[in-house]
Amino acid sequence: MTIYGLLGVLLTSPWWTLEEGLRLQRLQEWADTPLQKKMVKVSAGFLGTPYALSPLGEGEGVDEDPLFRWELVDCLTFVEQTMALSLADTWEEVLPLLNDIRYAEGKPSYEARNHLMEAQWLPLNLKKGYLRSLATLFPQVKVQQAHKQLTVQSWAFAEGHSLKLSAKARPLGRFGVEMVPLAQALPLFSKWPEGSLVVFIRADLPKQITRIRHLGLLVQAPAGPMLRHASRTFKKVVDEPIEAYIRRNLAYASWTLEGVAVYELKRPEKSIQKPPEAKPMDGP
């Protein structure tokens, strides 16, 4: 293959179709790319990747799915893997970074996984320094706190019970997310930085243990702001006009969208210690 042919493969082929050496070469090409732009490049490598609900696990125990995989994603694992690949300076750092994003203490176990966005994933990754809220980026926005109250009764409903977490591992309390109401957010999608993480917040229903069911990345395209996301509707990772996604989901009257939370990816101040045997993937 000529250098031009190789370059074409690197720029256009999805991650899951590449051999490991080409994946590594692609990441090396982007080593000095600013973080938000690198997020856009890395995430583009997942376009077309098939959707599957909860494709990652701990490789053993309750969820035997692999810790990392290229060929299947859902909305959260697409974002998590994009974050880890974007933050890594070396190939060996990818899996330790992903584990630190997915687990409270960075050590894989089902009960230590950040299952719930409001109560676990968002506050812990904000605390660790991976995220910075962009809700207050524009002074005219009246930011609201979107709260979710989790009680013992919350976990008794079908959704909470289905997670099969021990009582000790079930978060309890009132958890808040900085939310930009939908009407205020719509004209701002063209202004928020490309590569921002967009989290969609629904109405609060007592029988649901979370108000957050979807997230993706903001991409600024010539046709307008796009949501790059692993879509259950399209059954793969796509770029979809963000207003089209919102219009479609506003149709769910019983559990409609109320607003968004928007975050910038950051490099944490602490370093992630990688184990000597760490590999960037367990899946094909």
PDB file of C-alpha atoms in Angstrom:
ATOM      1  CA  MET A   1       0.000   0.000   0.000  1.00  0.00           C
ATOM      2  CA  THR A   2       1.305   3.459  -0.877  1.00  0.00           C
ATOM      3  CA  ILE A   3       1.630   6.185   1.734  1.00  0.00           C
ATOM      4  CA  TYR A   4      -1.389   7.920   0.198  1.00  0.00           C
ATOM      5  CA  GLY A   5      -3.434   4.742   0.310  1.00  0.00           C
ATOM      6  CA  LEU A   6      -2.461   4.160   3.921  1.00  0.00           C
ATOM      7  CA  LEU A   7      -3.391   7.719   4.800  1.00  0.00           C
ATOM      8  CA  GLY A   8      -6.800   7.204   3.235  1.00  0.00           C
ATOM      9  CA  VAL A   9      -7.368   4.083   5.288  1.00  0.00           C
ATOM     10  CA  LEU A  10      -6.329   5.854   8.469  1.00  0.00           C
ATOM     11  CA  LEU A  11      -8.637   8.795   7.879  1.00  0.00           C
ATOM     12  CA  THR A  12     -11.780   7.015   6.709  1.00  0.00           C
ATOM     13  CA  SER A  13     -11.919   3.451   8.032  1.00  0.00           C
ATOM     14  CA  PRO A  14     -13.822   2.696  11.246  1.00  0.00           C
ATOM     15  CA  TRP A  15     -11.745   1.566  14.211  1.00  0.00           C
ATOM     16  CA  TRP A  16     -13.262  -1.892  14.233  1.00  0.00           C
ATOM     17  CA  THR A  17     -12.129  -2.612  10.650  1.00  0.00           C
ATOM     18  CA  LEU A  18      -8.472  -1.736  11.287  1.00  0.00           C
ATOM     19  CA  GLU A  19      -5.660  -3.952  12.446  1.00  0.00           C
ATOM     20  CA  GLU A  20      -4.094  -2.965  15.760  1.00  0.00           C
ATOM     21  CA  GLY A  21      -1.004  -1.509  14.105  1.00  0.00           C
ATOM     22  CA  LEU A  22      -3.112   0.886  12.034  1.00  0.00           C
ATOM     23  CA  ARG A  23      -5.113   1.905  15.101  1.00  0.00           C
ATOM     24  CA  LEU A  24      -1.885   2.723  16.896  1.00  0.00           C
ATOM     25  CA  GLN A  25      -0.576   4.659  13.898  1.00  0.00           C
ATOM     26  CA  ARG A  26      -3.783   6.677  13.751  1.00  0.00           C
ATOM     27  CA  LEU A  27      -3.505   7.658  17.414  1.00  0.00           C
ATOM     28  CA  GLN A  28       0.169   8.571  16.980  1.00  0.00           C
ATOM     29  CA  GLU A  29      -0.749  10.879  14.096  1.00  0.00           C
ATOM     30  CA  TRP A  30      -3.075  12.760  16.450  1.00  0.00           C
ATOM     31  CA  ALA A  31      -0.763  12.885  19.473  1.00  0.00           C
ATOM     32  CA  ASP A  32      -0.345  16.684  19.382  1.00  0.00           C
ATOM     33  CA  THR A  33      -3.932  17.496  18.410  1.00  0.00           C
ATOM     34  CA  PRO A  34      -5.771  19.721  20.943  1.00  0.00           C
ATOM     35  CA  LEU A  35      -7.955  17.580  23.170  1.00  0.00           C
ATOM     36  CA  GLN A  36     -11.393  18.689  21.953  1.00  0.00           C
ATOM     37  CA  LYS A  37     -10.372  18.326  18.306  1.00  0.00           C
ATOM     38  CA  LYS A  38      -8.881  14.943  19.086  1.00  0.00           C
ATOM     39  CA  MET A  39     -12.234  13.925  20.586  1.00  0.00           C
ATOM     40  CA  VAL A  40     -13.890  14.723  17.262  1.00  0.00           C
ATOM     41  CA  LYS A  41     -11.298  12.746  15.301  1.00  0.00           C
ATOM     42  CA  VAL A  42     -11.363   9.753  17.625  1.00  0.00           C
ATOM     43  CA  SER A  43     -15.160   9.665  17.731  1.00  0.00           C
ATOM     44  CA  ALA A  44     -15.333   9.776  13.920  1.00  0.00           C
ATOM     45  CA  GLY A  45     -13.533   6.428  13.941  1.00  0.00           C
ATOM     46  CA  PHE A  46     -16.626   4.915  15.567  1.00  0.00           C
ATOM     47  CA  LEU A  47     -19.056   6.165  12.891  1.00  0.00           C
ATOM     48  CA  GLY A  48     -20.941   3.185  11.517  1.00  0.00           C
ATOM     49  CA  THR A  49     -20.017   0.955  14.460  1.00  0.00           C
ATOM     50  CA  PRO A  50     -22.992  -1.307  15.307  1.00  0.00           C
ATOM     51  CA  TYR A  51     -25.096  -0.525  18.373  1.00  0.00           C
ATOM     52  CA  ALA A  52     -25.535  -3.050  21.182  1.00  0.00           C
ATOM     53  CA  LEU A  53     -26.918  -2.370  24.646  1.00  0.00           C
ATOM     54  CA  SER A  54     -24.275  -2.625  27.402  1.00  0.00           C
ATOM     55  CA  PRO A  55     -21.469  -4.192  25.328  1.00  0.00           C
ATOM     56  CA  LEU A  56     -18.822  -3.718  28.037  1.00  0.00           C
ATOM     57  CA  GLY A  57     -18.463  -5.539  31.324  1.00  0.00           C
ATOM     58  CA  GLU A  58     -15.778  -6.786  33.654  1.00  0.00           C
ATOM     59  CA  GLY A  59     -14.788  -9.850  31.643  1.00  0.00           C
ATOM     60  CA  GLU A  60     -16.019 -12.090  34.457  1.00  0.00           C
ATOM     61  CA  GLY A  61     -18.610 -12.300  37.210  1.00  0.00           C
ATOM     62  CA  VAL A  62     -22.033 -10.671  36.781  1.00  0.00           C
ATOM     63  CA  ASP A  63     -21.170  -9.113  33.410  1.00  0.00           C
ATOM     64  CA  GLU A  64     -18.681 -11.155  31.405  1.00  0.00           C
ATOM     65  CA  ASP A  65     -18.509  -8.750  28.460  1.00  0.00           C
ATOM     66  CA  PRO A  66     -14.970  -7.458  27.748  1.00  0.00           C
ATOM     67  CA  LEU A  67     -13.541  -4.299  29.317  1.00  0.00           C
ATOM     68  CA  PHE A  68     -12.994  -2.716  25.893  1.00  0.00           C
ATOM     69  CA  ARG A  69     -14.212  -3.463  22.400  1.00  0.00           C
ATOM     70  CA  TRP A  70     -14.124  -1.818  19.009  1.00  0.00           C
ATOM     71  CA  GLU A  71     -16.919  -3.559  17.135  1.00  0.00           C
ATOM     72  CA  LEU A  72     -19.938  -2.789  19.380  1.00  0.00           C
ATOM     73  CA  VAL A  73     -20.915   0.297  21.399  1.00  0.00           C
ATOM     74  CA  ASP A  74     -23.898   1.867  23.102  1.00  0.00           C
ATOM     75  CA  CYS A  75     -24.316   5.583  23.789  1.00  0.00           C
ATOM     76  CA  LEU A  76     -22.302   5.530  27.020  1.00  0.00           C
ATOM     77  CA  THR A  77     -19.502   3.155  26.011  1.00  0.00           C
ATOM     78  CA  PHE A  78     -19.045   5.102  22.765  1.00  0.00           C
ATOM     79  CA  VAL A  79     -18.412   8.244  24.829  1.00  0.00           C
ATOM     80  CA  GLU A  80     -16.276   6.480  27.458  1.00  0.00           C
ATOM     81  CA  GLN A  81     -14.008   4.816  24.915  1.00  0.00           C
ATOM     82  CA  THR A  82     -13.694   8.055  22.929  1.00  0.00           C
ATOM     83  CA  MET A  83     -12.663   9.841  26.126  1.00  0.00           C
ATOM     84  CA  ALA A  84     -10.043   7.234  27.016  1.00  0.00           C
ATOM     85  CA  LEU A  85      -8.560   7.119  23.505  1.00  0.00           C
ATOM     86  CA  SER A  86      -8.449  10.916  23.358  1.00  0.00           C
ATOM     87  CA  LEU A  87      -6.776  11.317  26.751  1.00  0.00           C
ATOM     88  CA  ALA A  88      -4.182   8.580  26.312  1.00  0.00           C
ATOM     89  CA  ASP A  89      -0.630   9.623  25.467  1.00  0.00           C
ATOM     90  CA  THR A  90       0.412   6.029  24.892  1.00  0.00           C
ATOM     91  CA  TRP A  91      -1.386   2.890  23.768  1.00  0.00           C
ATOM     92  CA  GLU A  92      -0.865   1.286  27.191  1.00  0.00           C
ATOM     93  CA  GLU A  93      -2.780   4.078  28.944  1.00  0.00           C
ATOM     94  CA  VAL A  94      -6.083   3.487  27.138  1.00  0.00           C
ATOM     95  CA  LEU A  95      -7.519   0.719  29.300  1.00  0.00           C
ATOM     96  CA  PRO A  96      -6.456   2.196  32.683  1.00  0.00           C
ATOM     97  CA  LEU A  97      -8.037   5.513  31.662  1.00  0.00           C
ATOM     98  CA  LEU A  98     -11.238   3.789  30.570  1.00  0.00           C
ATOM     99  CA  ASN A  99     -11.411   1.878  33.844  1.00  0.00           C
ATOM    100  CA  ASP A 100     -10.931   5.087  35.819  1.00  0.00           C
ATOM    101  CA  ILE A 101     -13.808   6.703  33.919  1.00  0.00           C
ATOM    102  CA  ARG A 102     -16.127   3.699  34.315  1.00  0.00           C
ATOM    103  CA  TYR A 103     -15.402   2.705  37.921  1.00  0.00           C
ATOM    104  CA  ALA A 104     -15.416   4.584  41.210  1.00  0.00           C
ATOM    105  CA  GLU A 105     -11.859   3.604  42.163  1.00  0.00           C
ATOM    106  CA  GLY A 106     -10.631   2.661  38.694  1.00  0.00           C
ATOM    107  CA  LYS A 107     -10.747  -1.060  39.519  1.00  0.00           C
ATOM    108  CA  PRO A 108     -13.250  -3.091  37.505  1.00  0.00           C
ATOM    109  CA  SER A 109     -16.045  -4.694  39.462  1.00  0.00           C
ATOM    110  CA  TYR A 110     -19.745  -4.745  38.734  1.00  0.00           C
ATOM    111  CA  GLU A 111     -20.746  -3.103  42.019  1.00  0.00           C
ATOM    112  CA  ALA A 112     -18.084  -0.377  41.670  1.00  0.00           C
ATOM    113  CA  ARG A 113     -19.190   0.533  38.144  1.00  0.00           C
ATOM    114  CA  ASN A 114     -20.712   3.989  37.608  1.00  0.00           C
ATOM    115  CA  HIS A 115     -24.163   2.698  36.658  1.00  0.00           C
ATOM    116  CA  LEU A 116     -26.180   5.890  37.220  1.00  0.00           C
ATOM    117  CA  MET A 117     -25.365   9.205  35.553  1.00  0.00           C
ATOM    118  CA  GLU A 118     -26.630  11.692  38.178  1.00  0.00           C
ATOM    119  CA  ALA A 119     -25.555   9.727  41.226  1.00  0.00           C
ATOM    120  CA  GLN A 120     -22.268   8.237  40.011  1.00  0.00           C
ATOM    121  CA  TRP A 121     -20.865   8.781  36.514  1.00  0.00           C
ATOM    122  CA  LEU A 122     -21.143  12.567  36.297  1.00  0.00           C
ATOM    123  CA  PRO A 123     -20.202  13.584  39.869  1.00  0.00           C
ATOM    124  CA  LEU A 124     -17.281  11.167  40.047  1.00  0.00           C
ATOM    125  CA  ASN A 125     -15.833  12.177  36.679  1.00  0.00           C
ATOM    126  CA  LEU A 126     -16.250  15.847  37.557  1.00  0.00           C
ATOM    127  CA  LYS A 127     -14.452  15.198  40.854  1.00  0.00           C
ATOM    128  CA  LYS A 128     -11.664  13.257  39.147  1.00  0.00           C
ATOM    129  CA  GLY A 129     -11.135  16.146  36.755  1.00  0.00           C
ATOM    130  CA  TYR A 130     -12.220  14.531  33.485  1.00  0.00           C
ATOM    131  CA  LEU A 131     -15.111  16.935  32.935  1.00  0.00           C
ATOM    132  CA  ARG A 132     -15.956  20.613  33.307  1.00  0.00           C
ATOM    133  CA  SER A 133     -19.543  21.831  33.116  1.00  0.00           C
ATOM    134  CA  LEU A 134     -20.263  24.305  30.311  1.00  0.00           C
ATOM    135  CA  ALA A 135     -23.773  25.094  31.551  1.00  0.00           C
ATOM    136  CA  THR A 136     -22.707  28.571  32.688  1.00  0.00           C
ATOM    137  CA  LEU A 137     -20.591  29.366  29.622  1.00  0.00           C
ATOM    138  CA  PHE A 138     -23.180  31.872  28.407  1.00  0.00           C
ATOM    139  CA  PRO A 139     -24.303  34.509  30.956  1.00  0.00           C
ATOM    140  CA  GLN A 140     -27.830  34.745  29.545  1.00  0.00           C
ATOM    141  CA  VAL A 141     -28.599  31.120  30.412  1.00  0.00           C
ATOM    142  CA  LYS A 142     -30.627  30.481  33.543  1.00  0.00           C
ATOM    143  CA  VAL A 143     -29.145  27.210  34.737  1.00  0.00           C
ATOM    144  CA  GLN A 144     -31.400  24.907  36.723  1.00  0.00           C
ATOM    145  CA  GLN A 145     -30.596  22.011  39.010  1.00  0.00           C
ATOM    146  CA  ALA A 146     -32.155  18.825  37.682  1.00  0.00           C
ATOM    147  CA  HIS A 147     -32.535  16.639  40.746  1.00  0.00           C
ATOM    148  CA  LYS A 148     -33.066  12.927  41.186  1.00  0.00           C
ATOM    149  CA  GLN A 149     -34.049  11.552  44.577  1.00  0.00           C
ATOM    150  CA  LEU A 150     -33.064   7.934  45.184  1.00  0.00           C
ATOM    151  CA  THR A 151     -34.639   6.126  48.115  1.00  0.00           C
ATOM    152  CA  VAL A 152     -34.921   2.529  49.229  1.00  0.00           C
ATOM    153  CA  GLN A 153     -38.293   2.493  47.460  1.00  0.00           C
ATOM    154  CA  SER A 154     -36.696   3.724  44.217  1.00  0.00           C
ATOM    155  CA  TRP A 155     -34.606   0.555  44.128  1.00  0.00           C
ATOM    156  CA  ALA A 156     -37.645  -1.638  44.729  1.00  0.00           C
ATOM    157  CA  PHE A 157     -39.167  -0.726  41.361  1.00  0.00           C
ATOM    158  CA  ALA A 158     -38.410  -2.922  38.344  1.00  0.00           C
ATOM    159  CA  GLU A 159     -35.631  -0.771  36.868  1.00  0.00           C
ATOM    160  CA  GLY A 160     -33.647  -0.519  40.085  1.00  0.00           C
ATOM    161  CA  HIS A 161     -34.169  -4.169  40.902  1.00  0.00           C
ATOM    162  CA  SER A 162     -32.942  -5.211  37.443  1.00  0.00           C
ATOM    163  CA  LEU A 163     -29.424  -3.892  38.139  1.00  0.00           C
ATOM    164  CA  LYS A 164     -29.014  -6.568  40.838  1.00  0.00           C
ATOM    165  CA  LEU A 165     -26.862  -4.372  43.055  1.00  0.00           C
ATOM    166  CA  SER A 166     -26.438  -5.124  46.735  1.00  0.00           C
ATOM    167  CA  ALA A 167     -27.990  -2.674  49.181  1.00  0.00           C
ATOM    168  CA  LYS A 168     -24.497  -1.360  49.980  1.00  0.00           C
ATOM    169  CA  ALA A 169     -23.823  -0.511  46.327  1.00  0.00           C
ATOM    170  CA  ARG A 170     -27.113   1.332  45.722  1.00  0.00           C
ATOM    171  CA  PRO A 171     -26.717   5.140  45.841  1.00  0.00           C
ATOM    172  CA  LEU A 172     -29.231   6.880  48.102  1.00  0.00           C
ATOM    173  CA  GLY A 173     -29.905  10.601  48.377  1.00  0.00           C
ATOM    174  CA  ARG A 174     -30.666  13.639  46.255  1.00  0.00           C
ATOM    175  CA  PHE A 175     -28.403  14.196  43.263  1.00  0.00           C
ATOM    176  CA  GLY A 176     -28.286  17.281  41.035  1.00  0.00           C
ATOM    177  CA  VAL A 177     -27.092  18.093  37.533  1.00  0.00           C
ATOM    178  CA  GLU A 178     -26.578  21.578  36.097  1.00  0.00           C
ATOM    179  CA  MET A 179     -29.238  21.694  33.384  1.00  0.00           C
ATOM    180  CA  VAL A 180     -29.822  24.169  30.577  1.00  0.00           C
ATOM    181  CA  PRO A 181     -33.574  24.122  29.820  1.00  0.00           C
ATOM    182  CA  LEU A 182     -34.297  22.903  26.308  1.00  0.00           C
ATOM    183  CA  ALA A 183     -35.742  26.178  25.018  1.00  0.00           C
ATOM    184  CA  GLN A 184     -32.569  28.024  26.018  1.00  0.00           C
ATOM    185  CA  ALA A 185     -30.265  25.267  24.766  1.00  0.00           C
ATOM    186  CA  LEU A 186     -31.563  25.057  21.195  1.00  0.00           C
ATOM    187  CA  PRO A 187     -29.949  28.294  19.903  1.00  0.00           C
ATOM    188  CA  LEU A 188     -26.696  27.537  21.763  1.00  0.00           C
ATOM    189  CA  PHE A 189     -25.761  24.242  20.131  1.00  0.00           C
ATOM    190  CA  SER A 190     -24.021  26.154  17.345  1.00  0.00           C
ATOM    191  CA  LYS A 191     -21.970  28.026  19.984  1.00  0.00           C
ATOM    192  CA  TRP A 192     -20.896  25.325  22.398  1.00  0.00           C
ATOM    193  CA  PRO A 193     -17.414  24.018  21.500  1.00  0.00           C
ATOM    194  CA  GLU A 194     -17.154  21.119  19.100  1.00  0.00           C
ATOM    195  CA  GLY A 195     -16.380  17.903  20.921  1.00  0.00           C
ATOM    196  CA  SER A 196     -18.497  18.849  23.945  1.00  0.00           C
ATOM    197  CA  LEU A 197     -20.363  16.082  25.732  1.00  0.00           C
ATOM    198  CA  VAL A 198     -24.142  16.575  25.597  1.00  0.00           C
ATOM    199  CA  VAL A 199     -26.270  14.769  28.191  1.00  0.00           C
ATOM    200  CA  PHE A 200     -30.039  14.704  27.719  1.00  0.00           C
ATOM    201  CA  ILE A 201     -32.231  15.048  30.808  1.00  0.00           C
ATOM    202  CA  ARG A 202     -35.816  13.798  30.904  1.00  0.00           C
ATOM    203  CA  ALA A 203     -38.728  14.478  33.217  1.00  0.00           C
ATOM    204  CA  ASP A 204     -38.489  12.961  36.692  1.00  0.00           C
ATOM    205  CA  LEU A 205     -40.488   9.753  37.037  1.00  0.00           C
ATOM    206  CA  PRO A 206     -40.568   8.076  40.464  1.00  0.00           C
ATOM    207  CA  LYS A 207     -40.217   4.540  39.081  1.00  0.00           C
ATOM    208  CA  GLN A 208     -37.086   5.441  37.081  1.00  0.00           C
ATOM    209  CA  ILE A 209     -33.761   5.525  38.928  1.00  0.00           C
ATOM    210  CA  THR A 210     -32.276   8.033  36.479  1.00  0.00           C
ATOM    211  CA  ARG A 211     -33.474  10.942  34.359  1.00  0.00           C
ATOM    212  CA  ILE A 212     -30.610  10.484  31.898  1.00  0.00           C
ATOM    213  CA  ARG A 213     -31.018   7.930  29.142  1.00  0.00           C
ATOM    214  CA  HIS A 214     -28.791   9.274  26.369  1.00  0.00           C
ATOM    215  CA  LEU A 215     -25.645  11.233  25.632  1.00  0.00           C
ATOM    216  CA  GLY A 216     -23.399  12.003  22.695  1.00  0.00           C
ATOM    217  CA  LEU A 217     -20.850  14.445  21.310  1.00  0.00           C
ATOM    218  CA  LEU A 218     -21.486  17.791  19.668  1.00  0.00           C
ATOM    219  CA  VAL A 219     -20.056  18.144  16.160  1.00  0.00           C
ATOM    220  CA  GLN A 220     -20.189  21.437  14.268  1.00  0.00           C
ATOM    221  CA  ALA A 221     -20.909  20.577  10.622  1.00  0.00           C
ATOM    222  CA  PRO A 222     -21.621  22.808   7.594  1.00  0.00           C
ATOM    223  CA  ALA A 223     -25.258  21.685   7.770  1.00  0.00           C
ATOM    224  CA  GLY A 224     -25.469  22.740  11.432  1.00  0.00           C
ATOM    225  CA  PRO A 225     -24.863  21.238  14.864  1.00  0.00           C
ATOM    226  CA  MET A 226     -24.824  17.449  14.852  1.00  0.00           C
ATOM    227  CA  LEU A 227     -25.160  14.894  17.622  1.00  0.00           C
ATOM    228  CA  ARG A 228     -22.586  12.141  17.142  1.00  0.00           C
ATOM    229  CA  HIS A 229     -24.041   9.248  19.069  1.00  0.00           C
ATOM    230  CA  ALA A 230     -24.575   5.515  19.243  1.00  0.00           C
ATOM    231  CA  SER A 231     -28.222   5.367  18.265  1.00  0.00           C
ATOM    232  CA  ARG A 232     -30.637   2.594  19.100  1.00  0.00           C
ATOM    233  CA  THR A 233     -32.942   3.984  16.405  1.00  0.00           C
ATOM    234  CA  PHE A 234     -30.322   3.800  13.642  1.00  0.00           C
ATOM    235  CA  LYS A 235     -28.601   0.756  15.201  1.00  0.00           C
ATOM    236  CA  LYS A 236     -25.135   2.295  14.800  1.00  0.00           C
ATOM    237  CA  VAL A 237     -23.030   5.390  15.517  1.00  0.00           C
ATOM    238  CA  VAL A 238     -24.271   8.287  13.397  1.00  0.00           C
ATOM    239  CA  ASP A 239     -24.112  12.039  12.989  1.00  0.00           C
ATOM    240  CA  GLU A 240     -27.671  13.306  13.348  1.00  0.00           C
ATOM    241  CA  PRO A 241     -28.877  16.933  13.323  1.00  0.00           C
ATOM    242  CA  ILE A 242     -29.244  17.645  17.007  1.00  0.00           C
ATOM    243  CA  GLU A 243     -32.588  19.395  16.543  1.00  0.00           C
ATOM    244  CA  ALA A 244     -33.931  16.312  14.731  1.00  0.00           C
ATOM    245  CA  TYR A 245     -32.916  14.137  17.671  1.00  0.00           C
ATOM    246  CA  ILE A 246     -34.614  16.513  20.097  1.00  0.00           C
ATOM    247  CA  ARG A 247     -37.820  16.749  18.037  1.00  0.00           C
ATOM    248  CA  ARG A 248     -38.060  12.972  17.858  1.00  0.00           C
ATOM    249  CA  ASN A 249     -37.637  12.594  21.612  1.00  0.00           C
ATOM    250  CA  LEU A 250     -40.043  15.358  22.530  1.00  0.00           C
ATOM    251  CA  ALA A 251     -42.708  13.065  21.124  1.00  0.00           C
ATOM    252  CA  TYR A 252     -42.350  10.834  24.191  1.00  0.00           C
ATOM    253  CA  ALA A 253     -44.931  12.791  26.117  1.00  0.00           C
ATOM    254  CA  SER A 254     -44.873  10.610  29.226  1.00  0.00           C
ATOM    255  CA  TRP A 255     -41.102  10.933  29.584  1.00  0.00           C
ATOM    256  CA  THR A 256     -40.186  13.950  27.536  1.00  0.00           C
ATOM    257  CA  LEU A 257     -36.912  15.849  27.400  1.00  0.00           C
ATOM    258  CA  GLU A 258     -36.554  18.836  29.708  1.00  0.00           C
ATOM    259  CA  GLY A 259     -33.003  20.032  29.110  1.00  0.00           C
ATOM    260  CA  VAL A 260     -29.350  19.217  28.586  1.00  0.00           C
ATOM    261  CA  ALA A 261     -26.125  19.209  30.539  1.00  0.00           C
ATOM    262  CA  VAL A 262     -23.007  20.085  28.529  1.00  0.00           C
ATOM    263  CA  TYR A 263     -19.415  19.259  29.480  1.00  0.00           C
ATOM    264  CA  GLU A 264     -15.897  19.785  28.217  1.00  0.00           C
ATOM    265  CA  LEU A 265     -13.400  16.936  28.395  1.00  0.00           C
ATOM    266  CA  LYS A 266     -10.314  17.738  30.479  1.00  0.00           C
ATOM    267  CA  ARG A 267      -7.031  16.085  31.336  1.00  0.00           C
ATOM    268  CA  PRO A 268      -7.065  15.211  35.042  1.00  0.00           C
ATOM    269  CA  GLU A 269      -4.224  16.587  37.137  1.00  0.00           C
ATOM    270  CA  LYS A 270      -3.441  13.183  38.617  1.00  0.00           C
ATOM    271  CA  SER A 271      -1.767  10.545  36.490  1.00  0.00           C
ATOM    272  CA  ILE A 272      -3.316   7.148  35.949  1.00  0.00           C
ATOM    273  CA  GLN A 273      -0.955   4.364  36.931  1.00  0.00           C
ATOM    274  CA  LYS A 274      -1.139   1.630  34.334  1.00  0.00           C
ATOM    275  CA  PRO A 275      -0.454  -1.991  35.253  1.00  0.00           C
ATOM    276  CA  PRO A 276       2.388  -3.607  33.296  1.00  0.00           C
ATOM    277  CA  GLU A 277       0.034  -6.079  31.638  1.00  0.00           C
ATOM    278  CA  ALA A 278      -2.533  -3.454  30.589  1.00  0.00           C
ATOM    279  CA  LYS A 279      -3.826  -3.755  27.043  1.00  0.00           C
ATOM    280  CA  PRO A 280      -6.078  -1.321  25.175  1.00  0.00           C
ATOM    281  CA  MET A 281      -8.708  -3.914  24.397  1.00  0.00           C
ATOM    282  CA  ASP A 282     -10.000  -7.356  25.241  1.00  0.00           C
ATOM    283  CA  GLY A 283     -12.429  -7.674  22.347  1.00  0.00           C
ATOM    284  CA  PRO A 284     -11.729  -8.193  18.650  1.00  0.00           C
TER     285      PRO A 284
END
